[in-house]
PDB file of N, CA and C in Angstrom:
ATOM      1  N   UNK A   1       0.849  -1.165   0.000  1.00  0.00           N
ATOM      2  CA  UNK A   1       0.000   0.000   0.000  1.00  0.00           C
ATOM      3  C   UNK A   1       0.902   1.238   0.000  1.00  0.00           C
ATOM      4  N   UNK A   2       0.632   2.363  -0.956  1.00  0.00           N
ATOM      5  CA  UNK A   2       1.189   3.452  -0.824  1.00  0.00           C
ATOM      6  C   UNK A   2       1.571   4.258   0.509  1.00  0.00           C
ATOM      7  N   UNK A   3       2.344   4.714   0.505  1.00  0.00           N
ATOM      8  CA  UNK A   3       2.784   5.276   2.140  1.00  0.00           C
ATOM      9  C   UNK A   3       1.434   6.836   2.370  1.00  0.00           C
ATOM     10  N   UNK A   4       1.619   7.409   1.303  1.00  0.00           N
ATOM     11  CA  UNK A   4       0.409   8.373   1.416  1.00  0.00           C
ATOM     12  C   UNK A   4      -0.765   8.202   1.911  1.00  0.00           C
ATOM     13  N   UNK A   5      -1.413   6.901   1.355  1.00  0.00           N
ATOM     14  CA  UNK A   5      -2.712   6.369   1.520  1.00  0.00           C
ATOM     15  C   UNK A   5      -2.817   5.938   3.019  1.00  0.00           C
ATOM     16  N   UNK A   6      -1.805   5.031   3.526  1.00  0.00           N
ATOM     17  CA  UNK A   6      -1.631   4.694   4.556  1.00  0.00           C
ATOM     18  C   UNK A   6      -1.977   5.768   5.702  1.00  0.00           C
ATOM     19  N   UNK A   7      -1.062   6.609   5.251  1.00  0.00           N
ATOM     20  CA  UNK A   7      -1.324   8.274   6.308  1.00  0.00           C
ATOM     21  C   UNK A   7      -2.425   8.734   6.440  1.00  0.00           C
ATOM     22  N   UNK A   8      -3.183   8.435   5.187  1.00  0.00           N
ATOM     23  CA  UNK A   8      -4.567   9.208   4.925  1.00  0.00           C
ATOM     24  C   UNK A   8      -5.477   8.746   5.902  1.00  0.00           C
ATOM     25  N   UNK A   9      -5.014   6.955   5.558  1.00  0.00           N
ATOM     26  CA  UNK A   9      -6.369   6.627   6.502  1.00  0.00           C
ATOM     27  C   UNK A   9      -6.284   5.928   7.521  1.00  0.00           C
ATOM     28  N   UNK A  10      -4.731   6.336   8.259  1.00  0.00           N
ATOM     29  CA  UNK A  10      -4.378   6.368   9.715  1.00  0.00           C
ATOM     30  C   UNK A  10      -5.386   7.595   9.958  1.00  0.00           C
ATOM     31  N   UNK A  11      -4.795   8.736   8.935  1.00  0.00           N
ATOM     32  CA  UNK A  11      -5.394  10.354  10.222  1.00  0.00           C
ATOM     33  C   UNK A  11      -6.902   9.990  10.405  1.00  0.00           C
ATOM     34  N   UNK A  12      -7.177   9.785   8.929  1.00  0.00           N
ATOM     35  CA  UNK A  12      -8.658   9.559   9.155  1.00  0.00           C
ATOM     36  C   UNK A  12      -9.841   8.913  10.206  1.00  0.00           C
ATOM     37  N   UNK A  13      -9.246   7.769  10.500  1.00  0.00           N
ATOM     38  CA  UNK A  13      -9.557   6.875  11.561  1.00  0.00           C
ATOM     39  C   UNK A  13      -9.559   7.259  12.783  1.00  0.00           C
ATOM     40  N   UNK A  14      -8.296   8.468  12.587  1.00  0.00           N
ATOM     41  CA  UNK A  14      -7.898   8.704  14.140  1.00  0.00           C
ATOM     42  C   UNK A  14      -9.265  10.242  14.112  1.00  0.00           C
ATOM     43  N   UNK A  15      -9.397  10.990  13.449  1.00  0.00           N
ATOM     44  CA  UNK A  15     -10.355  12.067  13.286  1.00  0.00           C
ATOM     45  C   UNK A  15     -11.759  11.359  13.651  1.00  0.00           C
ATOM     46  N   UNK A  16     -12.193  10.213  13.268  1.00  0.00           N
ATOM     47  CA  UNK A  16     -13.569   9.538  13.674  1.00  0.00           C
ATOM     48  C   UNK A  16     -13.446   9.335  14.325  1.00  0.00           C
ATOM     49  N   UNK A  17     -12.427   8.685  14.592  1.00  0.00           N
ATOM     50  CA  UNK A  17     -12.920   8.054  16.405  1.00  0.00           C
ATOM     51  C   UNK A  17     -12.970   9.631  17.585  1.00  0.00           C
ATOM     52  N   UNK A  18     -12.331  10.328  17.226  1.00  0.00           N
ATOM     53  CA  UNK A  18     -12.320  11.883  18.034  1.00  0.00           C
ATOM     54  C   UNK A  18     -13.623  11.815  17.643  1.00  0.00           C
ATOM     55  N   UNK A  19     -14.161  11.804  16.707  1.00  0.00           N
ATOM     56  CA  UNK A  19     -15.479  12.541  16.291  1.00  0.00           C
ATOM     57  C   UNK A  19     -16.883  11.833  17.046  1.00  0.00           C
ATOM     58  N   UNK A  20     -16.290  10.193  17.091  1.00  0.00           N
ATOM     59  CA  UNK A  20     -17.323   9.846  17.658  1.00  0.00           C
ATOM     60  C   UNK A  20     -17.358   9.655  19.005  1.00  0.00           C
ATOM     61  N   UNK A  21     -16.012  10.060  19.925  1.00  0.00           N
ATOM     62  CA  UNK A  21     -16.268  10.116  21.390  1.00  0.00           C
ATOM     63  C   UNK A  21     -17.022  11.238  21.229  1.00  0.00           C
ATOM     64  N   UNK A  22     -16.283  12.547  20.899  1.00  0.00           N
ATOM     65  CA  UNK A  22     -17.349  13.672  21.368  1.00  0.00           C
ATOM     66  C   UNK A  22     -18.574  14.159  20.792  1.00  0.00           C
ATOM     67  N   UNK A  23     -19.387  13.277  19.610  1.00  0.00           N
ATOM     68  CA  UNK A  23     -20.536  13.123  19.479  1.00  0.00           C
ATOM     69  C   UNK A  23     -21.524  12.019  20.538  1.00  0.00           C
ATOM     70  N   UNK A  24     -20.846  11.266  20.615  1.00  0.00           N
ATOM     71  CA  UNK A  24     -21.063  10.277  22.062  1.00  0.00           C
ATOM     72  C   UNK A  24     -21.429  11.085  23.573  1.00  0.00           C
ATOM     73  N   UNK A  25     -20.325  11.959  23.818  1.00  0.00           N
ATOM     74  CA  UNK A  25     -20.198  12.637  25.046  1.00  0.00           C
ATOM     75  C   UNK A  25     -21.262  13.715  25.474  1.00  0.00           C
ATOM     76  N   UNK A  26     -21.713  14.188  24.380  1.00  0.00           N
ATOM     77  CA  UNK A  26     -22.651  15.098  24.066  1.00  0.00           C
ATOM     78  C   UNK A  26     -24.305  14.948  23.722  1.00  0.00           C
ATOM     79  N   UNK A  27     -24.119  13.978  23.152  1.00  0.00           N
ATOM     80  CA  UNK A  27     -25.779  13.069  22.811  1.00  0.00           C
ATOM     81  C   UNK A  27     -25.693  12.206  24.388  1.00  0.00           C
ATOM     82  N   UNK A  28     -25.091  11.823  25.109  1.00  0.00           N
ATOM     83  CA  UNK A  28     -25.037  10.620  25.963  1.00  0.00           C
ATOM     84  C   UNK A  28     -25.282   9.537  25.270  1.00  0.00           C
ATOM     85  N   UNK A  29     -25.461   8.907  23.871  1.00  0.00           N
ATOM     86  CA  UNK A  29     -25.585   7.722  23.026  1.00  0.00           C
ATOM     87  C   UNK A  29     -24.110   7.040  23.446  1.00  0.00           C
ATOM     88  N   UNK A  30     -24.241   5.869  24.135  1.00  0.00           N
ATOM     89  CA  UNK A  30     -22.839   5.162  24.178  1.00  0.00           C
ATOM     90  C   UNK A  30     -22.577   3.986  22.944  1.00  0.00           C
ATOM     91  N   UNK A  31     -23.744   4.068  22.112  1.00  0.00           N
ATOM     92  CA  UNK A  31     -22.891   3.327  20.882  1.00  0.00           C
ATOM     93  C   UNK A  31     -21.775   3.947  20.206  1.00  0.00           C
ATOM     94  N   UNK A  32     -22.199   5.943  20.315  1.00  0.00           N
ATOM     95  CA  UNK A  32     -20.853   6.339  19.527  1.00  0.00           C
ATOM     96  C   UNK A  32     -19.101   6.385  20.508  1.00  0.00           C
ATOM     97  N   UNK A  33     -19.781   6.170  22.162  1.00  0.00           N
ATOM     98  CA  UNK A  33     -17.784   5.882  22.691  1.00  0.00           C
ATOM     99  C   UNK A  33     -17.907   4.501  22.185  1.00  0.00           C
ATOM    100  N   UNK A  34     -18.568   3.337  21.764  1.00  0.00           N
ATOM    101  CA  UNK A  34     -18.616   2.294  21.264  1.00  0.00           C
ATOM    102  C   UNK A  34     -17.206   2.105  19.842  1.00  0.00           C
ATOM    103  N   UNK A  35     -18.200   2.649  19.284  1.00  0.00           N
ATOM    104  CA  UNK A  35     -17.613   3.367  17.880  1.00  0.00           C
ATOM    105  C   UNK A  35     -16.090   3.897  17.812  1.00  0.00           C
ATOM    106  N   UNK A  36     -16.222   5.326  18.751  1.00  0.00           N
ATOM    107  CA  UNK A  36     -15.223   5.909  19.115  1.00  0.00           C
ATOM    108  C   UNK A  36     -13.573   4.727  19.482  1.00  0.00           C
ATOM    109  N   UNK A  37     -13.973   4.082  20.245  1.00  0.00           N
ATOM    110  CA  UNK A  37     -13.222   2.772  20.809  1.00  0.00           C
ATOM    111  C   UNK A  37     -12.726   1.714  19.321  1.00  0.00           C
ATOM    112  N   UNK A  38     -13.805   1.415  18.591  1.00  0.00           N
ATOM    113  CA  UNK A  38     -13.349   0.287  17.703  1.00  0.00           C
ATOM    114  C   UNK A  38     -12.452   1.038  16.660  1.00  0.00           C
ATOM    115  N   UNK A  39     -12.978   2.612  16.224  1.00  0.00           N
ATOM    116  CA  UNK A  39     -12.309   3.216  15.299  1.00  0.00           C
ATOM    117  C   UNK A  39     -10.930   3.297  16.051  1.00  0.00           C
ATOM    118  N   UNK A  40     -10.574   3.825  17.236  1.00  0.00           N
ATOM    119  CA  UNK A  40      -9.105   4.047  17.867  1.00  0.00           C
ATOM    120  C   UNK A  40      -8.333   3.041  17.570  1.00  0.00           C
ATOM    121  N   UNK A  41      -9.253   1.470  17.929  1.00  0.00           N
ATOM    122  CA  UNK A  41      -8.559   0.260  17.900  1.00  0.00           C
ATOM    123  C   UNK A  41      -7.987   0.164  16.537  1.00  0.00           C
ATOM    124  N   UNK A  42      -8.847   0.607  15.348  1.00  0.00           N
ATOM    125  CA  UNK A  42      -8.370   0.806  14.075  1.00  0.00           C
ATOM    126  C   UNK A  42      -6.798   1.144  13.718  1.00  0.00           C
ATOM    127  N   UNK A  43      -7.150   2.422  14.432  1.00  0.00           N
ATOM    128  CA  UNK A  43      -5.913   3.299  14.341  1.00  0.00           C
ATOM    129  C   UNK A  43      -5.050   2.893  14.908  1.00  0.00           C
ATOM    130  N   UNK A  44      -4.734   2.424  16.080  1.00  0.00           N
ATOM    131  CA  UNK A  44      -3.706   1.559  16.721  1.00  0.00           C
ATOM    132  C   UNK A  44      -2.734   0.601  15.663  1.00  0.00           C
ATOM    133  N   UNK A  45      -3.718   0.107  15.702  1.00  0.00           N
ATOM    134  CA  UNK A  45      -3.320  -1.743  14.867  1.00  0.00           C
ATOM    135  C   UNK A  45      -2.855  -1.019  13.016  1.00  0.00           C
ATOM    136  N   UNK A  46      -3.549   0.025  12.922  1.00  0.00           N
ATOM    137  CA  UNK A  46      -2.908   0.656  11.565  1.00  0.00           C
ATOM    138  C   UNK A  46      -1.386   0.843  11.909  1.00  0.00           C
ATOM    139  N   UNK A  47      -1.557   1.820  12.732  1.00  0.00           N
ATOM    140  CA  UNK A  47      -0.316   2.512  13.047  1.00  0.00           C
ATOM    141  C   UNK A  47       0.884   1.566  13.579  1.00  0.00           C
ATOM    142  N   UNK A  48       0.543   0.616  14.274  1.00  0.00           N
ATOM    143  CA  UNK A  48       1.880  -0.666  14.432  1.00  0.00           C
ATOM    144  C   UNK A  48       1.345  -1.958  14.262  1.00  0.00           C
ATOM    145  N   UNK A  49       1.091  -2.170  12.639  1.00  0.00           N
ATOM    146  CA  UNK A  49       1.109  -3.418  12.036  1.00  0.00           C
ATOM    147  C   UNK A  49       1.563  -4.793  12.862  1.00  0.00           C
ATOM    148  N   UNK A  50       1.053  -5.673  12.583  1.00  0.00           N
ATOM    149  CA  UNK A  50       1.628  -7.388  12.974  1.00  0.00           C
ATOM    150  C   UNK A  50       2.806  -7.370  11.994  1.00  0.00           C
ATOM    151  N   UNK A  51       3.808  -7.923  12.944  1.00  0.00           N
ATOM    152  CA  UNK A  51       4.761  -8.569  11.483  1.00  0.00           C
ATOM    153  C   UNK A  51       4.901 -10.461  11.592  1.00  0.00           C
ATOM    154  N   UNK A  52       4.755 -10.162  10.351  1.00  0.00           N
ATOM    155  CA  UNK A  52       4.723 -12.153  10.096  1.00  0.00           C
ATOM    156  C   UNK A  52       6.290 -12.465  10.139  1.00  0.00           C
ATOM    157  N   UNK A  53       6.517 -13.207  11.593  1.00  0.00           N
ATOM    158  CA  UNK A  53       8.141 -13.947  11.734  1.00  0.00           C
ATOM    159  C   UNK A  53       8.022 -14.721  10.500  1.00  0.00           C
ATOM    160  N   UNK A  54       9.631 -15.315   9.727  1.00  0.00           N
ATOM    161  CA  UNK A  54       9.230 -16.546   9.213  1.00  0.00           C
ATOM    162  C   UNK A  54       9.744 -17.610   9.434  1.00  0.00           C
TER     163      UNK A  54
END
């Protein structure tokens, strides 16, 4: 995958999940810290890949 793209949709991921704690925090709807949480987890696991030993 392109290194650009990669960046894009690290930030991106990381901007939703911001977006959906504090749409969460504000509605009191806890599906969006739900949300908020799986998108971060996104971003995590983007940001430091598995590497396959061989």
């Amino acid at each position: 995958m392109n290194a650009f793209y990669r960046f894009f949709i690290i930030i991106a991921l990381l901007v939703a999940a911001i977006f959906s704690y504090s749409l969460g925090s504000q509605t009191g709807m806890f599906i969006f810290v739900i949300l908020g949480f799986v998108l971060e987890g996104a971003f995590w696991f983007g940001l430091f890949p598995f590497k396959r030993s061989k």
